[in-house]
Coordinates of C-alpha atoms and ligand atoms in Angstrom, one line a residue:
M57 CA -110.5 -94.0 -63.9
E58 CA -107.5 -93.0 -61.8
K59 CA -105.9 -89.6 -62.4
L60 CA -103.1 -87.5 -61.0
I61 CA -104.3 -83.9 -60.4
I62 CA -101.4 -81.5 -60.3
K63 CA -101.6 -77.8 -59.7
G64 CA -98.3 -76.4 -61.0
G65 CA -96.2 -73.5 -60.3
Q66 CA -94.6 -74.4 -56.9
P67 CA -90.8 -74.6 -56.9
L68 CA -89.9 -77.9 -55.2
H69 CA -88.0 -77.6 -52.0
G70 CA -86.7 -80.1 -49.4
E71 CA -85.3 -83.7 -49.4
V72 CA -86.3 -86.8 -51.3
C73 CA -85.0 -90.3 -50.8
I74 CA -84.5 -92.5 -53.9
S75 CA -85.7 -96.1 -54.0
G76 CA -84.0 -99.2 -55.3
A77 CA -83.3 -99.4 -59.1
K78 CA -86.2 -100.8 -61.1
N79 CA -84.0 -102.0 -64.0
A80 CA -81.6 -103.7 -61.6
V81 CA -84.3 -105.3 -59.5
V82 CA -86.3 -106.8 -62.4
A83 CA -83.1 -108.6 -63.5
I84 CA -82.1 -109.6 -60.0
L85 CA -85.6 -111.1 -59.4
C86 CA -85.0 -113.3 -62.4
A87 CA -81.3 -114.0 -61.4
V88 CA -82.5 -115.5 -58.1
L89 CA -83.9 -118.4 -60.1
L90 CA -80.2 -119.4 -60.6
V91 CA -79.7 -119.8 -56.9
D92 CA -80.1 -123.1 -55.2
G93 CA -80.9 -121.7 -51.8
E94 CA -82.4 -118.8 -49.9
V95 CA -81.7 -115.2 -51.0
T96 CA -82.6 -112.0 -49.1
I97 CA -82.8 -108.9 -51.3
E98 CA -83.0 -105.5 -49.7
N99 CA -83.9 -102.1 -51.2
I100 CA -86.6 -103.5 -53.6
P101 CA -88.9 -100.7 -54.7
D102 CA -92.7 -101.1 -54.2
I103 CA -93.7 -100.7 -57.9
S104 CA -96.0 -102.8 -60.1
D105 CA -93.2 -104.3 -62.3
V106 CA -91.8 -105.9 -59.1
R107 CA -95.2 -107.2 -58.1
V108 CA -95.7 -108.8 -61.6
L109 CA -92.3 -110.3 -61.6
I110 CA -92.6 -111.8 -58.1
D111 CA -95.9 -113.3 -59.2
M112 CA -94.2 -114.8 -62.2
I113 CA -91.3 -116.4 -60.3
E114 CA -93.8 -117.8 -57.8
T115 CA -95.6 -119.6 -60.6
L116 CA -92.2 -121.1 -61.5
G117 CA -91.8 -122.5 -58.0
A118 CA -90.0 -119.7 -56.1
K119 CA -91.1 -119.3 -52.5
V120 CA -91.3 -115.5 -51.8
T121 CA -91.7 -114.0 -48.3
R122 CA -91.9 -110.2 -47.8
L123 CA -89.9 -109.4 -44.7
D124 CA -90.6 -105.7 -44.7
I125 CA -91.7 -103.0 -47.3
S126 CA -88.5 -103.3 -49.3
T127 CA -87.0 -106.7 -48.3
Y128 CA -87.9 -110.1 -49.7
K129 CA -86.6 -113.6 -48.9
I130 CA -86.7 -115.8 -52.0
D131 CA -86.1 -119.5 -52.0
C132 CA -85.6 -121.1 -55.4
S133 CA -84.4 -124.6 -54.1
N134 CA -87.4 -126.3 -55.8
L135 CA -88.4 -124.8 -59.1
S136 CA -91.2 -126.7 -60.7
T137 CA -91.3 -125.6 -64.3
Y138 CA -89.4 -123.8 -67.1
V139 CA -92.7 -122.5 -68.7
A140 CA -93.4 -118.8 -68.0
D141 CA -97.0 -117.5 -67.7
V142 CA -98.1 -116.0 -71.1
E143 CA -100.3 -113.1 -69.9
K144 CA -98.0 -111.9 -67.1
S145 CA -94.9 -112.0 -69.4
K146 CA -96.6 -109.7 -71.9
K147 CA -97.0 -107.0 -69.2
M148 CA -93.3 -106.2 -69.0
R149 CA -90.1 -106.1 -71.0
A150 CA -88.0 -107.6 -68.3
S151 CA -89.8 -111.0 -68.6
Y152 CA -87.1 -111.8 -71.2
Y153 CA -84.6 -112.3 -68.3
L154 CA -86.6 -115.4 -67.4
I155 CA -85.1 -117.0 -70.6
G156 CA -81.5 -116.6 -69.5
A157 CA -82.2 -117.5 -65.9
L158 CA -84.3 -120.6 -66.7
L159 CA -81.8 -121.8 -69.3
G160 CA -79.0 -121.6 -66.7
R161 CA -80.9 -123.3 -63.9
M162 CA -83.3 -125.7 -65.7
G163 CA -81.6 -126.2 -69.1
R164 CA -84.8 -125.1 -70.9
A165 CA -87.0 -122.0 -71.1
H166 CA -90.4 -121.4 -72.7
V167 CA -91.2 -117.7 -72.4
P168 CA -93.5 -115.4 -74.5
P169 CA -92.0 -112.4 -76.3
P170 CA -91.8 -109.5 -73.8
G171 CA -94.1 -106.5 -73.5
G172 CA -93.2 -103.2 -72.0
C173 CA -93.1 -99.6 -73.4
N174 CA -93.7 -99.1 -77.1
F175 CA -90.8 -97.2 -78.7
G176 CA -91.1 -98.8 -82.2
T177 CA -89.5 -102.2 -82.9
R178 CA -87.7 -103.7 -79.9
P179 CA -86.0 -106.8 -81.2
I180 CA -84.3 -109.5 -79.0
D181 CA -82.1 -110.9 -81.8
Q182 CA -78.9 -110.1 -79.8
H183 CA -80.2 -112.1 -76.8
I184 CA -81.0 -115.1 -79.1
K185 CA -77.6 -114.8 -80.8
G186 CA -75.9 -114.9 -77.4
F187 CA -77.8 -118.0 -76.3
E188 CA -77.0 -119.7 -79.5
S189 CA -73.3 -118.8 -79.0
L190 CA -73.6 -120.7 -75.7
G191 CA -74.8 -123.8 -77.5
C192 CA -78.6 -123.3 -77.1
K193 CA -81.2 -124.0 -79.7
V194 CA -83.8 -121.3 -79.9
D195 CA -87.1 -121.6 -81.8
I196 CA -90.3 -119.5 -81.7
R197 CA -93.3 -121.9 -81.8
N198 CA -96.9 -120.7 -81.5
G199 CA -95.6 -117.2 -80.4
I200 CA -93.5 -118.7 -77.5
I201 CA -89.7 -118.5 -77.4
E202 CA -88.5 -122.0 -76.8
A203 CA -84.9 -122.2 -75.7
D204 CA -83.2 -125.6 -75.3
G205 CA -80.0 -125.5 -73.3
A206 CA -79.2 -129.2 -73.0
E207 CA -75.8 -128.4 -74.4
L208 CA -75.3 -125.1 -72.7
R209 CA -71.6 -124.2 -72.2
G210 CA -69.4 -121.1 -72.3
G211 CA -68.8 -119.4 -75.6
Q212 CA -67.7 -116.2 -77.4
V213 CA -70.3 -113.5 -77.9
Y214 CA -69.9 -110.2 -79.8
L215 CA -73.0 -108.0 -79.5
D216 CA -73.8 -106.1 -82.7
V217 CA -75.5 -103.4 -80.7
V218 CA -74.9 -102.3 -77.2
S219 CA -77.9 -103.9 -75.4
V220 CA -78.6 -103.8 -71.7
G221 CA -81.1 -106.6 -71.9
A222 CA -78.9 -108.9 -74.0
T223 CA -75.8 -108.3 -71.8
I224 CA -77.7 -109.2 -68.6
N225 CA -79.5 -112.1 -70.2
I226 CA -76.3 -113.7 -71.6
M227 CA -74.7 -113.2 -68.2
L228 CA -77.6 -115.1 -66.6
A229 CA -77.4 -118.0 -69.0
A230 CA -73.6 -118.2 -68.7
A231 CA -73.2 -118.0 -64.9
L232 CA -73.7 -121.7 -64.5
A233 CA -72.7 -122.9 -68.0
P234 CA -69.5 -125.1 -67.9
G235 CA -66.5 -123.3 -69.4
N236 CA -65.6 -119.7 -70.1
T237 CA -67.8 -117.0 -71.8
V238 CA -66.4 -113.8 -73.2
M239 CA -68.9 -111.1 -74.2
E240 CA -67.7 -108.2 -76.2
N241 CA -69.4 -104.8 -76.8
A242 CA -71.3 -105.3 -73.6
A243 CA -73.5 -102.6 -72.1
K244 CA -72.0 -100.8 -69.1
E245 CA -75.1 -99.4 -67.3
P246 CA -75.1 -99.4 -63.5
H247 CA -77.7 -102.1 -63.5
V248 CA -75.5 -104.4 -65.5
V249 CA -72.9 -104.0 -62.8
D250 CA -75.4 -104.6 -60.1
V251 CA -76.6 -107.9 -61.5
A252 CA -73.0 -109.1 -61.9
N253 CA -72.3 -108.0 -58.3
F254 CA -75.4 -109.9 -57.1
L255 CA -74.4 -113.1 -59.0
N256 CA -70.8 -112.8 -57.7
S257 CA -72.0 -112.4 -54.1
M258 CA -73.9 -115.7 -54.6
G259 CA -70.7 -117.5 -55.8
A260 CA -70.6 -116.7 -59.6
N261 CA -67.3 -115.8 -61.3
I262 CA -68.0 -112.7 -63.5
R263 CA -65.4 -110.1 -64.3
G264 CA -65.4 -106.9 -66.3
A265 CA -69.0 -105.8 -65.7
G266 CA -69.0 -102.1 -66.3
T267 CA -66.5 -102.4 -69.1
D268 CA -67.3 -103.5 -72.6
V269 CA -65.8 -107.0 -72.2
I270 CA -67.3 -109.3 -69.6
K271 CA -65.7 -112.6 -68.8
I272 CA -67.7 -115.3 -67.1
K273 CA -66.3 -118.6 -65.8
G274 CA -69.2 -121.0 -65.2
V275 CA -69.6 -122.3 -61.7
E276 CA -71.4 -125.4 -60.6
K277 CA -73.8 -123.8 -58.2
L278 CA -74.9 -120.5 -56.7
H279 CA -75.4 -120.3 -52.9
G280 CA -77.8 -118.1 -51.0
G281 CA -77.0 -114.8 -49.3
T282 CA -78.1 -111.2 -48.8
Y283 CA -77.9 -108.4 -51.3
A284 CA -79.0 -104.8 -51.4
V285 CA -80.0 -103.3 -54.8
I286 CA -78.4 -100.0 -56.0
P287 CA -80.4 -96.8 -56.0
D288 CA -82.4 -96.0 -59.1
Q289 CA -80.4 -93.8 -61.4
I290 CA -83.5 -92.9 -63.5
E291 CA -85.7 -92.1 -60.5
A292 CA -82.9 -89.8 -59.1
G293 CA -82.7 -88.1 -62.5
T294 CA -86.4 -87.6 -62.6
Y295 CA -86.3 -85.7 -59.3
M296 CA -83.4 -83.7 -60.6
F297 CA -85.4 -82.7 -63.6
A298 CA -88.5 -81.9 -61.6
T299 CA -86.4 -79.7 -59.3
A300 CA -84.9 -77.8 -62.3
A301 CA -88.2 -77.5 -64.2
T302 CA -89.8 -75.9 -61.1
R303 CA -86.7 -73.7 -60.4
G304 CA -86.5 -75.4 -57.0
D305 CA -83.8 -76.5 -54.5
V306 CA -83.8 -80.2 -53.5
L307 CA -81.5 -82.6 -51.8
I308 CA -81.8 -86.0 -53.5
K309 CA -80.6 -88.7 -51.1
N310 CA -79.6 -92.3 -51.5
V311 CA -78.0 -91.8 -55.0
I312 CA -74.7 -92.7 -56.5
P313 CA -73.5 -89.4 -57.9
K314 CA -71.2 -91.1 -60.4
H315 CA -74.2 -92.6 -62.1
M316 CA -75.7 -89.1 -62.6
E317 CA -72.6 -87.6 -64.2
A318 CA -74.1 -87.2 -67.7
V319 CA -77.1 -85.4 -66.3
S320 CA -75.1 -83.3 -63.8
A321 CA -72.7 -82.1 -66.6
K322 CA -75.7 -81.0 -68.7
F323 CA -77.3 -79.3 -65.7
V324 CA -74.0 -77.3 -65.1
E325 CA -74.1 -76.4 -68.8
M326 CA -77.6 -75.1 -68.3
G327 CA -76.6 -73.0 -65.4
I328 CA -78.2 -75.2 -62.7
E329 CA -76.1 -75.7 -59.6
V330 CA -75.3 -79.4 -58.7
W331 CA -73.6 -80.2 -55.4
E332 CA -72.4 -83.8 -55.0
G333 CA -72.0 -85.6 -51.6
D334 CA -71.0 -89.2 -51.0
D335 CA -74.5 -90.5 -51.6
E336 CA -76.6 -87.4 -52.3
I337 CA -77.0 -84.6 -54.9
R338 CA -78.4 -81.1 -54.3
V339 CA -79.9 -79.4 -57.3
V340 CA -80.5 -75.6 -57.2
A341 CA -82.1 -73.8 -60.1
N342 CA -82.4 -70.2 -59.1
K343 CA -81.0 -68.4 -62.2
P344 CA -82.2 -68.1 -65.8
L345 CA -81.4 -71.4 -67.5
N346 CA -79.4 -71.9 -70.8
K347 CA -80.7 -73.9 -73.7
V348 CA -78.7 -77.0 -74.6
N349 CA -78.4 -79.8 -77.1
V350 CA -78.5 -83.4 -75.9
K351 CA -77.9 -86.8 -77.5
T352 CA -78.9 -89.9 -75.7
L353 CA -76.4 -92.8 -75.7
P354 CA -75.7 -96.0 -73.8
Y355 CA -74.0 -95.5 -70.4
P356 CA -72.0 -93.4 -69.6
G357 CA -73.8 -91.2 -72.1
F358 CA -76.9 -89.3 -71.4
P359 CA -79.6 -91.9 -70.5
T360 CA -82.5 -92.4 -73.0
D361 CA -84.8 -93.0 -70.1
L362 CA -84.3 -89.4 -69.0
Q363 CA -84.9 -88.0 -72.5
P364 CA -88.6 -87.3 -71.9
P365 CA -87.9 -85.5 -68.6
M366 CA -85.1 -83.5 -70.4
V367 CA -87.6 -82.4 -73.1
A368 CA -90.0 -81.2 -70.4
L369 CA -87.3 -79.2 -68.8
L370 CA -86.1 -77.7 -72.1
A371 CA -89.7 -76.6 -72.9
T372 CA -89.3 -74.3 -69.9
V373 CA -86.0 -72.7 -71.1
D374 CA -85.8 -69.8 -73.5
G375 CA -84.5 -70.6 -77.0
T376 CA -84.3 -73.5 -79.3
S377 CA -82.8 -76.8 -78.0
I378 CA -82.2 -79.9 -80.0
V379 CA -82.6 -83.4 -78.5
T380 CA -81.3 -86.5 -80.5
E381 CA -82.4 -89.9 -79.4
G382 CA -79.5 -92.3 -79.9
V383 CA -81.0 -95.5 -78.6
W384 CA -84.6 -96.0 -79.7
D385 CA -86.3 -95.4 -83.1
N386 CA -89.5 -94.0 -81.9
R387 CA -89.4 -92.4 -78.4
Y388 CA -91.1 -89.1 -79.0
Q389 CA -94.8 -90.2 -79.1
Y390 CA -95.4 -88.4 -75.8
T391 CA -94.6 -85.0 -77.3
A392 CA -98.1 -84.8 -78.7
E393 CA -99.3 -84.7 -75.1
L394 CA -96.7 -82.0 -74.2
D395 CA -98.1 -79.9 -77.1
K396 CA -101.5 -79.9 -75.4
M397 CA -99.8 -78.0 -72.6
G398 CA -98.5 -75.3 -74.9
C399 CA -95.1 -76.8 -75.8
R400 CA -93.8 -76.2 -79.3
I401 CA -91.8 -79.4 -80.3
T402 CA -91.1 -80.6 -83.8
V403 CA -90.0 -84.2 -84.3
D404 CA -88.2 -85.5 -87.3
G405 CA -87.2 -89.1 -86.8
R406 CA -84.8 -89.3 -83.9
V407 CA -84.5 -85.5 -83.6
A408 CA -86.7 -83.2 -81.5
V409 CA -86.5 -79.4 -81.8
I410 CA -87.9 -77.7 -78.7
E411 CA -88.8 -74.0 -79.0
G412 CA -88.7 -73.4 -75.3
G413 CA -89.6 -70.6 -72.9
R414 CA -93.4 -70.5 -73.5
Q415 CA -95.4 -70.7 -70.3
L416 CA -96.8 -74.3 -70.0
Q417 CA -100.5 -74.5 -69.3
G418 CA -102.3 -77.2 -67.4
A419 CA -104.2 -79.6 -69.6
Q420 CA -105.7 -83.1 -69.7
V421 CA -102.9 -85.4 -70.8
K422 CA -102.0 -89.1 -70.6
A423 CA -98.9 -91.1 -69.7
T424 CA -98.1 -92.8 -73.0
D425 CA -95.4 -94.9 -71.3
L426 CA -93.4 -95.0 -68.1
R427 CA -90.8 -92.2 -68.6
A428 CA -93.3 -90.3 -70.7
G429 CA -95.5 -90.3 -67.6
A430 CA -92.6 -88.9 -65.6
C431 CA -92.3 -86.2 -68.3
M432 CA -95.9 -85.3 -68.0
V433 CA -95.6 -85.0 -64.2
I434 CA -92.6 -82.7 -64.5
A435 CA -94.3 -80.5 -67.1
A436 CA -97.4 -80.3 -64.9
L437 CA -95.4 -79.2 -61.9
A438 CA -93.9 -76.4 -64.0
A439 CA -97.2 -75.3 -65.6
T440 CA -99.7 -72.8 -64.5
G441 CA -103.1 -74.2 -63.7
V442 CA -104.3 -77.7 -63.2
T443 CA -103.1 -80.8 -65.2
E444 CA -104.9 -84.1 -65.1
I445 CA -102.8 -87.1 -66.1
T446 CA -104.4 -90.5 -66.9
E447 CA -103.0 -93.9 -67.8
L448 CA -101.3 -94.1 -64.5
R449 CA -100.5 -97.8 -64.8
H450 CA -97.4 -96.7 -66.8
I451 CA -96.1 -94.5 -64.0
D452 CA -96.9 -97.2 -61.4
R453 CA -94.5 -99.6 -63.1
G454 CA -91.5 -97.6 -62.1
Y455 CA -92.0 -94.9 -59.5
E456 CA -92.5 -95.7 -55.9
R457 CA -94.8 -93.4 -53.9
I458 CA -94.4 -90.6 -56.4
V459 CA -97.4 -88.6 -55.0
E460 CA -96.0 -88.8 -51.4
K461 CA -92.5 -88.0 -52.5
L462 CA -93.5 -84.9 -54.5
S463 CA -96.0 -83.7 -51.9
A464 CA -93.2 -83.8 -49.3
L465 CA -91.3 -81.4 -51.7
G466 CA -94.2 -79.0 -51.7
A467 CA -96.0 -80.1 -54.9
D468 CA -99.7 -79.7 -55.1
I469 CA -100.5 -83.3 -56.4
K470 CA -103.1 -85.8 -55.6
R471 CA -104.3 -89.1 -57.0
I472 CA -108.1 -89.6 -57.4
D473 CA -110.2 -92.4 -58.7
E474 CA -113.2 -91.2 -60.6
Ligands
EPZ1146 C1 -83.3 -101.4 -71.1 O1 -84.1 -101.9 -72.1 C2 -84.2 -100.7 -70.1 N1 -85.2 -101.6 -69.6 C3 -84.9 -99.5 -70.8 O2 -85.6 -98.7 -69.8 C4 -83.8 -98.6 -71.5 O3 -84.5 -97.6 -72.2 C5 -82.9 -99.4 -72.3 O4 -82.3 -100.5 -71.6 C6 -81.7 -98.6 -72.8 O5 -81.0 -98.0 -71.7 C7 -84.8 -102.5 -68.7 O6 -83.7 -102.5 -68.2 C8 -85.9 -103.4 -68.2 P1 -81.5 -102.4 -75.0 P2 -83.6 -103.0 -73.1 O7 -81.5 -103.9 -75.3 O8 -82.6 -103.8 -72.4 C9 -81.5 -102.5 -79.8 C10 -87.4 -97.8 -68.7 O9 -88.0 -96.8 -69.0 N2 -81.6 -104.0 -79.6 O10 -80.4 -101.8 -74.3 O11 -84.8 -103.6 -73.8 C11 -82.8 -101.8 -79.4 O12 -83.8 -101.9 -80.4 C12 -87.0 -98.8 -69.8 O13 -87.1 -98.1 -67.5 C13 -81.4 -104.8 -80.8 O14 -81.3 -104.3 -81.9 O15 -82.9 -102.1 -74.2 C14 -82.4 -100.5 -79.0 O16 -82.3 -99.7 -80.1 C15 -87.6 -98.4 -71.1 N3 -81.4 -106.1 -80.6 C16 -81.0 -100.7 -78.4 O17 -80.6 -102.0 -78.9 C17 -81.6 -106.7 -79.4 O18 -81.5 -107.9 -79.3 C18 -80.8 -100.7 -76.9 O19 -81.8 -101.7 -76.4 C19 -81.7 -105.9 -78.2 C20 -81.7 -104.5 -78.4

């Protein structure tokens, strides 16, 4: 069994460079299926979700060549099937993007319901509603989502909830659909904009990404080209929280400071210094910190994916802080693991009350999902004594070279295989 062993108590110091955005790249690796030509994608993080997705698009007929650690050439001129692999699809949430991409390119898609982190129910009704608005028929037979896009064309879509996945999936299905699509109440996350920018740089006609109305004029064909993925907003945030929780001083490089505004504003409220450069942020936490209340919301609100790291930080701050989860029904399962480290957290539905300021103690804990894993790492870095973290497959899905990056910041962290 693999474990992270972390001896806490060292303030983090130095510089860390952020990798390409997982949640953009998992969509772009599906969007390449729409391109009848050769695409080169740069700044792809070396994480397990990327490996699974590359394997999946290869089974659909994509020819993938790795040019260097973070650059891939992908040729989707000759796709061979619209049927996605069942076992691989279940490993990750983003496999749902294969539906939109295959519909757009092949006119049909057979894709199993997605897997991914467990935060209670994770419906995809808005994706399906969007495909139907574009003229598709969608059925679920024998546990497989079967989408028939023989009559795919532009249409009007109003999303009942702000959904990142539905916004991107509908964009993928509409990029090559004849006519105009208008999507209202769209998600505005940086990765939504990045996918639109990728598609536009390959010849699509998508306007309004980053606002709540996206307009897509279907084009006949997408051509090849080169594209670099944006830096990972959530990985950057994770290092900001690790710095603050250890009362450190770290320069976080290769970030888009605008994407971090909700976090930076909360940090300032807490008494943490945040210095913004063009593509870097320095976080300095050398004074006693203030408790705060936080509610997660769709972008530009405070990101739900940084809610677990925020809870770990607040556990180190004197006083009672309240965190409200505004996106997912059940995203506090990890707090039982934090309790093992001496945290005092009471959860009632979407609200967590954190009685902070107790010294965290090393313990044996597990990563219950991807960002919960990041939360455990942050808590371990701030704790006295040694913490052992298991279930590392969750962390591996989204954090590139986390041991190396934290070690370079002075953390006492190692990965062992027992
Ligand atoms: C994306 O998930 C991210 N995943 C998640 O990050 C992130 O937590 C989430 O967006 C919110 O920011 C990827 O990008 C691969 P949603 P997604 O559709 O698209 C409800 C991480 O840690 N909803 O925006 O699946 C849903 O239940 C992962 O990197 C419907 O009701 O999330 C939720 O309450 C975890 N019907 C809300 O909308 C639908 O059809 C937002 O979900 C779709 C969603």
